[in-house]
Coordinates of C-alpha atoms in Angstrom, one line a residue:
M934 CA 0.0 0.0 0.0
N935 CA 1.4 3.4 -1.0
Y936 CA 0.4 6.7 0.7
S937 CA 0.9 10.2 -0.7
S938 CA -0.5 13.6 0.1
N939 CA -0.2 17.3 -0.6
S940 CA -2.0 20.3 0.7
N941 CA -5.1 19.7 -1.3
Y942 CA -5.8 16.0 -1.2
V943 CA -4.7 12.6 0.0
I944 CA -4.5 9.5 -2.1
I945 CA -4.2 6.0 -0.6
N946 CA -3.2 3.4 -3.2
I947 CA -4.2 -0.2 -2.2
K948 CA -3.7 -3.4 -4.1
Y949 CA -6.9 -5.3 -3.3
R950 CA -6.7 -8.8 -1.9
R951 CA -8.6 -10.8 0.7
G952 CA -7.7 -9.6 4.2
L953 CA -7.3 -6.0 3.2
D954 CA -7.7 -4.9 6.8
R955 CA -4.8 -7.1 7.8
E956 CA -2.7 -5.6 5.0
I957 CA -3.4 -2.1 6.2
H958 CA -2.5 -3.0 9.8
H959 CA 0.7 -4.6 8.6
H960 CA 1.7 -1.3 7.1
G961 CA 1.2 0.5 10.4
F962 CA -2.1 2.2 9.5
I963 CA -5.1 1.7 11.8
L964 CA -7.8 3.3 9.7
P965 CA -11.6 3.1 9.8
L966 CA -11.7 1.9 6.2
F967 CA -14.3 -0.7 5.2
L968 CA -14.3 -2.8 2.0
Y969 CA -17.9 -3.5 0.9
S970 CA -17.2 -5.1 -2.5
T971 CA -14.4 -5.7 -5.0
T972 CA -15.3 -2.5 -6.8
A973 CA -15.6 0.0 -4.0
C974 CA -13.8 1.2 -0.9
Y975 CA -15.0 4.0 1.4
I976 CA -13.4 6.1 4.1
T977 CA -15.4 7.1 7.1
K978 CA -15.4 10.5 8.6
S979 CA -13.1 9.6 11.5
L980 CA -10.2 9.2 9.0
R981 CA -9.9 13.0 9.0
R982 CA -7.5 13.1 11.9
H983 CA -5.1 10.7 10.0
V984 CA -4.9 12.3 6.6
S985 CA -4.7 15.7 5.0
P986 CA -8.0 17.4 4.2
T987 CA -9.1 18.2 0.7
S988 CA -11.1 21.3 -0.4
D989 CA -14.6 21.2 1.1
N990 CA -13.7 18.4 3.5
C991 CA -13.5 15.8 0.8
Y992 CA -11.3 12.8 0.7
K993 CA -10.0 11.0 -2.4
L994 CA -9.4 7.3 -2.4
Q995 CA -7.8 5.5 -5.3
V996 CA -7.9 1.8 -5.6
T997 CA -5.3 1.2 -8.3
S998 CA -6.0 -2.4 -9.1
L999 CA -9.6 -1.6 -9.9
T1000 CA -8.9 1.9 -11.4
S1001 CA -11.7 3.3 -9.3
K1002 CA -11.8 6.7 -7.7
F1003 CA -14.2 7.7 -5.0
I1004 CA -14.6 11.2 -3.4
M1005 CA -16.6 11.5 -0.2
C1006 CA -17.9 15.0 0.7
T1007 CA -19.2 15.8 4.1
K1008 CA -19.6 19.6 3.7
S1009 CA -23.4 19.3 4.4
L1010 CA -22.8 17.7 7.8
P1011 CA -24.0 17.9 10.5
Y1012 CA -27.4 18.0 9.0
F1013 CA -30.5 18.6 11.1
L1014 CA -34.0 17.4 10.2
S1015 CA -37.4 17.0 11.9
G1016 CA -40.6 15.4 10.7
L1017 CA -43.4 12.9 11.2
V1018 CA -43.0 9.2 11.0
V1019 CA -45.2 7.6 8.3
R1020 CA -45.9 4.1 7.1
G1021 CA -43.3 2.9 4.6
F1022 CA -43.0 -0.2 2.5
G1023 CA -43.2 -2.5 5.6
R1024 CA -39.9 -4.2 4.7
G1025 CA -37.7 -3.1 7.5
S1026 CA -39.3 -5.1 10.3
K1027 CA -40.9 -7.9 8.3
A1028 CA -38.4 -8.8 5.6
L1029 CA -35.2 -7.6 7.2
G1030 CA -35.8 -7.7 11.0
I1031 CA -34.4 -4.1 11.2
P1032 CA -37.3 -1.7 11.7
T1033 CA -37.0 1.8 10.3
A1034 CA -38.8 5.1 10.9
N1035 CA -39.8 6.5 7.5
L1036 CA -40.2 10.2 7.3
E1037 CA -42.9 12.2 5.6
D1038 CA -42.6 13.3 2.0
K1039 CA -42.1 17.0 2.8
V1040 CA -38.9 16.2 4.7
V1041 CA -37.6 14.3 1.7
D1042 CA -38.6 17.1 -0.7
N1043 CA -36.8 19.7 1.4
L1044 CA -33.4 17.8 1.6
P1045 CA -30.5 19.9 0.3
H1046 CA -29.7 19.1 -3.4
D1047 CA -26.0 18.6 -2.4
L1048 CA -26.8 16.1 0.3
T1049 CA -25.4 12.9 -1.0
T1050 CA -27.6 9.8 -1.0
G1051 CA -26.3 6.9 1.0
I1052 CA -26.0 5.7 4.6
Y1053 CA -25.4 8.0 7.5
Y1054 CA -25.1 7.8 11.2
G1055 CA -26.0 10.2 14.0
W1056 CA -28.5 10.9 16.8
A1057 CA -32.3 10.9 16.8
T1058 CA -34.9 11.9 19.4
I1059 CA -38.3 10.5 19.7
N1060 CA -40.7 10.6 22.7
K1061 CA -38.1 12.8 24.4
Q1062 CA -35.5 10.1 24.3
T1063 CA -32.3 10.3 22.2
Y1064 CA -30.8 7.3 20.6
K1065 CA -27.9 6.4 18.2
M1066 CA -29.1 5.9 14.7
V1067 CA -28.2 4.9 11.2
A1068 CA -30.1 6.3 8.3
S1069 CA -30.6 5.7 4.6
I1070 CA -31.3 8.5 2.2
G1071 CA -32.1 7.5 -1.4
W1072 CA -33.9 5.0 -3.6
N1073 CA -32.8 1.6 -2.1
P1074 CA -31.4 0.1 -5.3
F1075 CA -32.0 -3.5 -4.1
Y1076 CA -35.8 -2.9 -4.1
K1077 CA -35.6 -0.5 -7.1
N1078 CA -37.7 2.1 -5.4
E1079 CA -39.0 4.9 -7.7
K1080 CA -39.5 7.2 -4.7
K1081 CA -36.7 8.8 -2.7
T1082 CA -37.0 8.1 1.0
V1083 CA -35.4 8.9 4.4
E1084 CA -35.4 5.9 6.7
I1085 CA -34.0 6.0 10.2
H1086 CA -33.1 2.9 12.2
L1087 CA -32.9 3.7 15.9
I1088 CA -30.3 1.5 17.6
H1089 CA -32.5 0.3 20.4
N1090 CA -35.2 -2.3 20.9
F1091 CA -38.7 -0.9 20.9
E1092 CA -42.0 -2.7 21.6
N1093 CA -44.2 -0.2 19.7
D1094 CA -44.1 1.7 16.4
F1095 CA -43.9 5.5 16.0
Y1096 CA -46.4 6.3 13.3
G1097 CA -47.5 9.9 13.6
K1098 CA -44.8 10.8 16.1
Q1099 CA -42.3 13.5 15.5
I1100 CA -38.7 12.5 15.2
K1101 CA -35.7 14.9 15.2
A1102 CA -32.3 13.8 13.9
I1103 CA -28.8 15.0 13.5
F1104 CA -26.8 13.4 10.7
T1105 CA -23.2 13.6 11.9
G1106 CA -21.3 11.2 9.7
Y1107 CA -21.4 9.4 6.3
I1108 CA -20.7 5.6 6.0
R1109 CA -21.1 4.7 2.4
P1110 CA -23.1 5.3 -0.9
E1111 CA -26.2 3.3 -1.7
K1112 CA -25.5 -0.1 -3.2
D1113 CA -27.4 -2.9 -4.8
F1114 CA -27.1 -6.4 -3.4
T1115 CA -27.5 -9.9 -4.8
S1116 CA -29.7 -11.1 -2.0
E1117 CA -31.6 -10.0 1.1
E1118 CA -29.0 -11.8 3.2
E1119 CA -26.3 -9.7 1.7
L1120 CA -28.3 -6.6 2.3
I1121 CA -29.0 -7.6 6.0
Q1122 CA -25.3 -8.1 6.6
A1123 CA -24.5 -4.8 5.1
I1124 CA -27.0 -3.1 7.4
K1125 CA -25.5 -4.9 10.4
N1126 CA -22.1 -3.6 9.3
D1127 CA -23.5 -0.1 9.0
I1128 CA -24.9 -0.3 12.5
A1129 CA -21.5 -1.5 13.8
V1130 CA -19.8 1.4 12.2
A1131 CA -22.3 3.9 13.6
E1132 CA -22.0 2.5 17.1
E1133 CA -18.2 2.7 16.9
Q1134 CA -18.1 6.3 15.5
L1135 CA -20.8 7.6 17.9
Q1136 CA -18.7 6.6 20.9
K1137 CA -16.1 9.2 20.0
S1138 CA -16.2 12.4 22.0
D1139 CA -16.8 14.8 19.1
M1140 CA -19.8 12.6 18.0
M1141 CA -21.1 12.1 21.6
A1142 CA -21.3 15.9 21.9
Y1143 CA -24.2 16.0 19.4
K1144 CA -26.3 13.9 21.7
N1145 CA -26.9 16.9 23.9
N1146 CA -27.5 19.4 21.1
P1147 CA -30.3 21.7 22.0
F1148 CA -32.0 20.9 18.7
L1149 CA -32.7 17.4 20.0
K1150 CA -34.0 18.6 23.3
E1151 CA -36.5 21.2 22.2

């Protein structure tokens, strides 16, 4: 693995193979980098303290063996939103075993145009209680949705649903872009990975601080 940087960007060159995480550690880097497929690698927000920032807080990753380049921009974060929970497609709980709170259309319609679709993590308040969360913004390629949605999974076990309740959320970090999957099992595993990433990142002091943000307490 080769590493190079200048004042504007950082490039990490990785020759892909199984056990990529071990290869990174062998080179002395302990980075929150996750490989989701043989065609894409993504860098989480916490990598910032290890590498040089790009313009607009973007990071460039080049996987030389796949000739793929990915740029992640987090200039829109943290992002604050509030809205009512509505009925979605009913897939989160029934098909996946991972319930989500689907937000009303006006919340989706008012999203910033430069807010990238994909998987985020952060904090959400419902019924005056604040929880860690992972959220999806986009079209869910696996299900080929024709309608853009915002779906929030609260990392907690609940006995009841939240239809008609107001939810407030702060999106504090970005995990990965939307991705299609070959099976529901693969999708479920990806979501579990996303939840694990969210829980790890939200333990960090800069992310924990958002839990007590006045926006979530109003």
